[in-house]
Amino acid sequence: MKKIIGPHHLLPKESFPEAKTVVSFFLPFEKKLVNLNWQSPDPVKEWIQAKSETDCLIGKINEKLKAELAEENIQSVVPGTDFDYKSKGFDVTWSHKSAAYAAGLGTFGVNQMLITKAGCAGRFGTLLISAEIPPNPRPKEEFCRYKKGERCLVCVDRCPAGALSIRGLDKEKCYKYLQKNARAFPELNQFACGKCATGPCALRSR
């Protein structure tokens, strides 16, 4: 993880010394929500709310899993993902997407989203557990159409910030646009956009 992301990213055992397995899961958004964000050129309140509500649901799922595992004498910890742009820039100590990639849930697209078999529109959760479980095999094929050699780049065309290209993501441009979006719905107190996650890979890997 440190080689792929950077030295700031924690290894599982740095977050939880007893960790033997990283459990990663994906909760996809509904098709009608994806379509709503696809059709609108403006920030979509429902999408931003879904991000917040799904993150809350993931928290509840993790708490339920922790309780169930504790009954089997299995310890578990949810790794922290604090984001503090002012003091740390874009560095986070734990990336749910990168953990999901390492766990074999999918492959990264040009949009820098992890494309799973259920697509990339949704949210990821992680739980570190003290029990050892055999790992899932990593996908042997690319799920991103462009990376498979097909014509696509819908995500690049869709990015309202002009932050995406085949060379990667300009995080500064993306972040500034997210700040602008946040001002559209200040009551939500959320940074979200999701335009790049509404293309052909939104709900499926092929």
PDB file of C-alpha atoms in Angstrom:
ATOM      1  CA  MET A   1       0.000   0.000   0.000  1.00  0.00           C
ATOM      2  CA  LYS A   2       2.829   2.388   0.851  1.00  0.00           C
ATOM      3  CA  LYS A   3       4.543   1.723  -2.485  1.00  0.00           C
ATOM      4  CA  ILE A   4       1.328   2.243  -4.466  1.00  0.00           C
ATOM      5  CA  ILE A   5      -0.146   5.210  -2.565  1.00  0.00           C
ATOM      6  CA  GLY A   6       2.671   6.701  -0.492  1.00  0.00           C
ATOM      7  CA  PRO A   7       4.448   6.433   2.862  1.00  0.00           C
ATOM      8  CA  HIS A   8       1.585   8.267   4.611  1.00  0.00           C
ATOM      9  CA  HIS A   9      -0.811   5.351   4.025  1.00  0.00           C
ATOM     10  CA  LEU A  10      -1.029   2.946   6.923  1.00  0.00           C
ATOM     11  CA  LEU A  11      -0.585  -0.792   6.604  1.00  0.00           C
ATOM     12  CA  PRO A  12      -3.363  -2.895   8.179  1.00  0.00           C
ATOM     13  CA  LYS A  13      -1.167  -3.857  11.137  1.00  0.00           C
ATOM     14  CA  GLU A  14      -0.295  -0.215  11.747  1.00  0.00           C
ATOM     15  CA  SER A  15      -3.995   0.516  12.240  1.00  0.00           C
ATOM     16  CA  PHE A  16      -4.691  -2.723  14.094  1.00  0.00           C
ATOM     17  CA  PRO A  17      -1.705  -4.868  15.217  1.00  0.00           C
ATOM     18  CA  GLU A  18      -3.872  -8.013  15.404  1.00  0.00           C
ATOM     19  CA  ALA A  19      -5.123  -7.622  11.818  1.00  0.00           C
ATOM     20  CA  LYS A  20      -4.877 -10.742   9.669  1.00  0.00           C
ATOM     21  CA  THR A  21      -7.533  -9.986   7.040  1.00  0.00           C
ATOM     22  CA  VAL A  22      -8.829  -6.861   5.327  1.00  0.00           C
ATOM     23  CA  VAL A  23     -12.566  -7.153   4.654  1.00  0.00           C
ATOM     24  CA  SER A  24     -13.711  -4.802   1.903  1.00  0.00           C
ATOM     25  CA  PHE A  25     -17.212  -4.292   0.508  1.00  0.00           C
ATOM     26  CA  PHE A  26     -19.058  -2.092  -1.976  1.00  0.00           C
ATOM     27  CA  LEU A  27     -22.564  -0.617  -1.772  1.00  0.00           C
ATOM     28  CA  PRO A  28     -23.749   0.457  -5.247  1.00  0.00           C
ATOM     29  CA  PHE A  29     -26.102   3.352  -5.852  1.00  0.00           C
ATOM     30  CA  GLU A  30     -29.487   2.802  -7.497  1.00  0.00           C
ATOM     31  CA  LYS A  31     -29.806   3.170 -11.256  1.00  0.00           C
ATOM     32  CA  LYS A  32     -32.299   6.039 -10.988  1.00  0.00           C
ATOM     33  CA  LEU A  33     -29.802   8.028  -8.907  1.00  0.00           C
ATOM     34  CA  VAL A  34     -27.049   7.434 -11.471  1.00  0.00           C
ATOM     35  CA  ASN A  35     -29.406   8.504 -14.264  1.00  0.00           C
ATOM     36  CA  LEU A  36     -30.362  11.651 -12.355  1.00  0.00           C
ATOM     37  CA  ASN A  37     -26.730  12.704 -12.007  1.00  0.00           C
ATOM     38  CA  TRP A  38     -26.060  11.786 -15.634  1.00  0.00           C
ATOM     39  CA  GLN A  39     -28.882  13.954 -16.953  1.00  0.00           C
ATOM     40  CA  SER A  40     -28.132  17.073 -14.911  1.00  0.00           C
ATOM     41  CA  PRO A  41     -25.167  19.358 -15.711  1.00  0.00           C
ATOM     42  CA  ASP A  42     -25.490  20.864 -12.233  1.00  0.00           C
ATOM     43  CA  PRO A  43     -24.738  19.437  -8.774  1.00  0.00           C
ATOM     44  CA  VAL A  44     -27.391  16.892  -7.832  1.00  0.00           C
ATOM     45  CA  LYS A  45     -28.605  17.145  -4.254  1.00  0.00           C
ATOM     46  CA  GLU A  46     -29.849  13.558  -4.198  1.00  0.00           C
ATOM     47  CA  TRP A  47     -26.386  12.268  -5.183  1.00  0.00           C
ATOM     48  CA  ILE A  48     -24.692  14.271  -2.451  1.00  0.00           C
ATOM     49  CA  GLN A  49     -27.259  13.066   0.083  1.00  0.00           C
ATOM     50  CA  ALA A  50     -26.759   9.475  -1.073  1.00  0.00           C
ATOM     51  CA  LYS A  51     -23.028   9.764  -0.436  1.00  0.00           C
ATOM     52  CA  SER A  52     -23.634  10.911   3.126  1.00  0.00           C
ATOM     53  CA  GLU A  53     -26.428   8.427   3.831  1.00  0.00           C
ATOM     54  CA  THR A  54     -24.490   5.493   2.367  1.00  0.00           C
ATOM     55  CA  ASP A  55     -21.449   6.348   4.466  1.00  0.00           C
ATOM     56  CA  CYS A  56     -23.716   6.298   7.525  1.00  0.00           C
ATOM     57  CA  LEU A  57     -25.098   2.924   6.443  1.00  0.00           C
ATOM     58  CA  ILE A  58     -21.568   1.570   6.028  1.00  0.00           C
ATOM     59  CA  GLY A  59     -20.838   2.691   9.584  1.00  0.00           C
ATOM     60  CA  LYS A  60     -23.884   0.780  10.838  1.00  0.00           C
ATOM     61  CA  ILE A  61     -22.922  -2.312   8.821  1.00  0.00           C
ATOM     62  CA  ASN A  62     -19.433  -2.246  10.304  1.00  0.00           C
ATOM     63  CA  GLU A  63     -20.803  -1.931  13.836  1.00  0.00           C
ATOM     64  CA  LYS A  64     -23.116  -4.892  13.219  1.00  0.00           C
ATOM     65  CA  LEU A  65     -20.236  -6.929  11.788  1.00  0.00           C
ATOM     66  CA  LYS A  66     -18.033  -6.043  14.744  1.00  0.00           C
ATOM     67  CA  ALA A  67     -20.714  -7.220  17.189  1.00  0.00           C
ATOM     68  CA  GLU A  68     -21.256 -10.486  15.298  1.00  0.00           C
ATOM     69  CA  LEU A  69     -17.515 -11.140  15.069  1.00  0.00           C
ATOM     70  CA  ALA A  70     -17.026 -10.390  18.767  1.00  0.00           C
ATOM     71  CA  GLU A  71     -19.439 -13.216  19.585  1.00  0.00           C
ATOM     72  CA  GLU A  72     -16.983 -15.516  17.776  1.00  0.00           C
ATOM     73  CA  ASN A  73     -14.045 -14.009  19.704  1.00  0.00           C
ATOM     74  CA  ILE A  74     -12.806 -12.217  16.590  1.00  0.00           C
ATOM     75  CA  GLN A  75     -11.506  -8.696  17.093  1.00  0.00           C
ATOM     76  CA  SER A  76     -12.129  -6.030  14.472  1.00  0.00           C
ATOM     77  CA  VAL A  77     -11.339  -2.383  13.796  1.00  0.00           C
ATOM     78  CA  VAL A  78     -12.586   0.170  11.262  1.00  0.00           C
ATOM     79  CA  PRO A  79      -9.546   2.053   9.897  1.00  0.00           C
ATOM     80  CA  GLY A  80      -9.735   5.826  10.141  1.00  0.00           C
ATOM     81  CA  THR A  81      -9.879   7.968   6.979  1.00  0.00           C
ATOM     82  CA  ASP A  82      -9.519  11.518   8.260  1.00  0.00           C
ATOM     83  CA  PHE A  83      -9.105  14.099   5.477  1.00  0.00           C
ATOM     84  CA  ASP A  84      -7.484  17.409   6.424  1.00  0.00           C
ATOM     85  CA  TYR A  85      -6.560  19.359   3.305  1.00  0.00           C
ATOM     86  CA  LYS A  86      -5.137  22.357   5.176  1.00  0.00           C
ATOM     87  CA  SER A  87      -2.537  20.373   7.129  1.00  0.00           C
ATOM     88  CA  LYS A  88      -2.037  17.217   5.041  1.00  0.00           C
ATOM     89  CA  GLY A  89      -3.159  18.074   1.521  1.00  0.00           C
ATOM     90  CA  PHE A  90      -4.690  15.078  -0.241  1.00  0.00           C
ATOM     91  CA  ASP A  91      -2.899  12.481   1.893  1.00  0.00           C
ATOM     92  CA  VAL A  92      -5.176  10.153   3.848  1.00  0.00           C
ATOM     93  CA  THR A  93      -4.026   7.435   6.219  1.00  0.00           C
ATOM     94  CA  TRP A  94      -6.443   4.881   4.733  1.00  0.00           C
ATOM     95  CA  SER A  95      -8.077   4.598   1.307  1.00  0.00           C
ATOM     96  CA  HIS A  96     -11.150   2.371   1.089  1.00  0.00           C
ATOM     97  CA  LYS A  97     -10.825   2.260  -2.709  1.00  0.00           C
ATOM     98  CA  SER A  98      -7.213   1.134  -2.591  1.00  0.00           C
ATOM     99  CA  ALA A  99      -8.041  -1.464   0.051  1.00  0.00           C
ATOM    100  CA  ALA A 100     -10.860  -2.747  -2.158  1.00  0.00           C
ATOM    101  CA  TYR A 101      -8.459  -2.941  -5.097  1.00  0.00           C
ATOM    102  CA  ALA A 102      -5.973  -4.946  -3.033  1.00  0.00           C
ATOM    103  CA  ALA A 103      -8.840  -7.190  -1.895  1.00  0.00           C
ATOM    104  CA  GLY A 104      -9.726  -8.001  -5.506  1.00  0.00           C
ATOM    105  CA  LEU A 105     -13.011  -6.110  -5.831  1.00  0.00           C
ATOM    106  CA  GLY A 106     -12.135  -4.454  -9.129  1.00  0.00           C
ATOM    107  CA  THR A 107      -9.745  -2.396 -11.238  1.00  0.00           C
ATOM    108  CA  PHE A 108      -9.166   1.344 -11.481  1.00  0.00           C
ATOM    109  CA  GLY A 109     -10.621   3.256 -14.423  1.00  0.00           C
ATOM    110  CA  VAL A 110      -9.456   6.414 -16.140  1.00  0.00           C
ATOM    111  CA  ASN A 111     -11.858   8.201 -13.783  1.00  0.00           C
ATOM    112  CA  GLN A 112      -9.701   7.048 -10.833  1.00  0.00           C
ATOM    113  CA  MET A 113     -12.723   5.170  -9.509  1.00  0.00           C
ATOM    114  CA  LEU A 114     -12.527   1.493  -8.633  1.00  0.00           C
ATOM    115  CA  ILE A 115     -14.765  -0.343 -11.096  1.00  0.00           C
ATOM    116  CA  THR A 116     -16.289  -3.454  -9.525  1.00  0.00           C
ATOM    117  CA  LYS A 117     -18.503  -6.067 -11.151  1.00  0.00           C
ATOM    118  CA  ALA A 118     -21.389  -3.898  -9.897  1.00  0.00           C
ATOM    119  CA  GLY A 119     -19.851  -0.739 -11.348  1.00  0.00           C
ATOM    120  CA  CYS A 120     -18.191   2.250  -9.701  1.00  0.00           C
ATOM    121  CA  ALA A 121     -21.154   4.381  -8.590  1.00  0.00           C
ATOM    122  CA  GLY A 122     -21.356   3.773  -4.868  1.00  0.00           C
ATOM    123  CA  ARG A 123     -19.312   3.691  -1.681  1.00  0.00           C
ATOM    124  CA  PHE A 124     -16.724   1.349  -0.163  1.00  0.00           C
ATOM    125  CA  GLY A 125     -16.299   0.126   3.383  1.00  0.00           C
ATOM    126  CA  THR A 126     -13.428  -1.607   5.170  1.00  0.00           C
ATOM    127  CA  LEU A 127     -13.072  -3.708   8.295  1.00  0.00           C
ATOM    128  CA  LEU A 128      -9.820  -5.142   9.690  1.00  0.00           C
ATOM    129  CA  ILE A 129     -10.286  -8.447  11.514  1.00  0.00           C
ATOM    130  CA  SER A 130      -8.087 -10.705  13.633  1.00  0.00           C
ATOM    131  CA  ALA A 131      -9.151 -13.894  11.828  1.00  0.00           C
ATOM    132  CA  GLU A 132      -7.363 -15.136   8.736  1.00  0.00           C
ATOM    133  CA  ILE A 133      -9.564 -15.647   5.661  1.00  0.00           C
ATOM    134  CA  PRO A 134      -8.241 -16.837   2.270  1.00  0.00           C
ATOM    135  CA  PRO A 135      -8.041 -13.846  -0.106  1.00  0.00           C
ATOM    136  CA  ASN A 136     -10.244 -13.444  -3.155  1.00  0.00           C
ATOM    137  CA  PRO A 137      -8.395 -13.662  -6.480  1.00  0.00           C
ATOM    138  CA  ARG A 138      -7.652 -10.348  -8.170  1.00  0.00           C
ATOM    139  CA  PRO A 139      -9.432  -9.737 -11.513  1.00  0.00           C
ATOM    140  CA  LYS A 140      -7.336 -10.877 -14.462  1.00  0.00           C
ATOM    141  CA  GLU A 141      -8.937  -8.393 -16.853  1.00  0.00           C
ATOM    142  CA  GLU A 142      -9.394  -4.641 -16.917  1.00  0.00           C
ATOM    143  CA  PHE A 143     -12.927  -3.436 -16.178  1.00  0.00           C
ATOM    144  CA  CYS A 144     -12.304   0.032 -17.673  1.00  0.00           C
ATOM    145  CA  ARG A 145     -13.327   0.118 -21.334  1.00  0.00           C
ATOM    146  CA  TYR A 146     -10.555   2.496 -22.356  1.00  0.00           C
ATOM    147  CA  LYS A 147      -7.891   0.451 -20.576  1.00  0.00           C
ATOM    148  CA  LYS A 148      -9.191  -2.630 -22.397  1.00  0.00           C
ATOM    149  CA  GLY A 149      -8.493  -0.898 -25.693  1.00  0.00           C
ATOM    150  CA  GLU A 150     -12.064   0.167 -26.434  1.00  0.00           C
ATOM    151  CA  ARG A 151     -13.239   3.676 -27.307  1.00  0.00           C
ATOM    152  CA  CYS A 152     -14.763   5.469 -24.336  1.00  0.00           C
ATOM    153  CA  LEU A 153     -13.363   8.307 -22.160  1.00  0.00           C
ATOM    154  CA  VAL A 154     -16.920   9.313 -21.242  1.00  0.00           C
ATOM    155  CA  CYS A 155     -15.652  10.147 -17.759  1.00  0.00           C
ATOM    156  CA  VAL A 156     -13.100  12.613 -19.168  1.00  0.00           C
ATOM    157  CA  ASP A 157     -15.773  14.360 -21.229  1.00  0.00           C
ATOM    158  CA  ARG A 158     -18.175  14.405 -18.271  1.00  0.00           C
ATOM    159  CA  CYS A 159     -15.792  16.005 -15.761  1.00  0.00           C
ATOM    160  CA  PRO A 160     -17.121  19.566 -15.217  1.00  0.00           C
ATOM    161  CA  ALA A 161     -13.842  20.632 -13.615  1.00  0.00           C
ATOM    162  CA  GLY A 162     -11.676  19.543 -16.539  1.00  0.00           C
ATOM    163  CA  ALA A 163      -9.656  17.613 -13.977  1.00  0.00           C
ATOM    164  CA  LEU A 164      -9.582  14.239 -15.743  1.00  0.00           C
ATOM    165  CA  SER A 165      -7.393  13.087 -18.612  1.00  0.00           C
ATOM    166  CA  ILE A 166      -5.783   9.834 -19.714  1.00  0.00           C
ATOM    167  CA  ARG A 167      -2.739  11.002 -17.740  1.00  0.00           C
ATOM    168  CA  GLY A 168      -4.686  10.988 -14.478  1.00  0.00           C
ATOM    169  CA  LEU A 169      -6.602  13.269 -12.130  1.00  0.00           C
ATOM    170  CA  ASP A 170      -5.681  16.861 -11.303  1.00  0.00           C
ATOM    171  CA  LYS A 171      -6.653  16.726  -7.636  1.00  0.00           C
ATOM    172  CA  GLU A 172      -6.415  20.487  -7.164  1.00  0.00           C
ATOM    173  CA  LYS A 173      -8.924  21.175  -9.950  1.00  0.00           C
ATOM    174  CA  CYS A 174     -11.232  18.459  -8.664  1.00  0.00           C
ATOM    175  CA  TYR A 175     -11.067  19.735  -5.087  1.00  0.00           C
ATOM    176  CA  LYS A 176     -11.795  23.333  -6.080  1.00  0.00           C
ATOM    177  CA  TYR A 177     -14.866  22.175  -8.008  1.00  0.00           C
ATOM    178  CA  LEU A 178     -16.026  20.114  -5.020  1.00  0.00           C
ATOM    179  CA  GLN A 179     -15.734  23.228  -2.864  1.00  0.00           C
ATOM    180  CA  LYS A 180     -17.923  25.069  -5.369  1.00  0.00           C
ATOM    181  CA  ASN A 181     -20.464  22.228  -5.290  1.00  0.00           C
ATOM    182  CA  ALA A 182     -20.565  22.330  -1.503  1.00  0.00           C
ATOM    183  CA  ARG A 183     -21.695  25.952  -1.631  1.00  0.00           C
ATOM    184  CA  ALA A 184     -24.733  24.917  -3.706  1.00  0.00           C
ATOM    185  CA  PHE A 185     -26.110  22.897  -0.769  1.00  0.00           C
ATOM    186  CA  PRO A 186     -24.446  24.255   2.391  1.00  0.00           C
ATOM    187  CA  GLU A 187     -26.962  22.481   4.615  1.00  0.00           C
ATOM    188  CA  LEU A 188     -25.527  19.099   3.537  1.00  0.00           C
ATOM    189  CA  ASN A 189     -21.932  19.960   4.485  1.00  0.00           C
ATOM    190  CA  GLN A 190     -20.587  17.481   1.912  1.00  0.00           C
ATOM    191  CA  PHE A 191     -18.055  17.484  -0.915  1.00  0.00           C
ATOM    192  CA  ALA A 192     -19.409  15.449  -3.826  1.00  0.00           C
ATOM    193  CA  CYS A 193     -19.898  15.533  -7.603  1.00  0.00           C
ATOM    194  CA  GLY A 194     -19.899  12.066  -9.165  1.00  0.00           C
ATOM    195  CA  LYS A 195     -20.239  13.105 -12.821  1.00  0.00           C
ATOM    196  CA  CYS A 196     -17.279  10.878 -13.721  1.00  0.00           C
ATOM    197  CA  ALA A 197     -19.022   7.905 -12.086  1.00  0.00           C
ATOM    198  CA  THR A 198     -22.175   8.015 -14.228  1.00  0.00           C
ATOM    199  CA  GLY A 199     -20.836   6.622 -17.518  1.00  0.00           C
ATOM    200  CA  PRO A 200     -20.859   3.078 -18.945  1.00  0.00           C
ATOM    201  CA  CYS A 201     -18.931   1.712 -15.942  1.00  0.00           C
ATOM    202  CA  ALA A 202     -21.319   3.197 -13.357  1.00  0.00           C
ATOM    203  CA  LEU A 203     -23.450   0.099 -12.787  1.00  0.00           C
ATOM    204  CA  ARG A 204     -21.453  -2.731 -14.322  1.00  0.00           C
ATOM    205  CA  SER A 205     -17.908  -3.711 -15.215  1.00  0.00           C
ATOM    206  CA  ARG A 206     -18.627  -4.446 -18.892  1.00  0.00           C
TER     207      ARG A 206
END
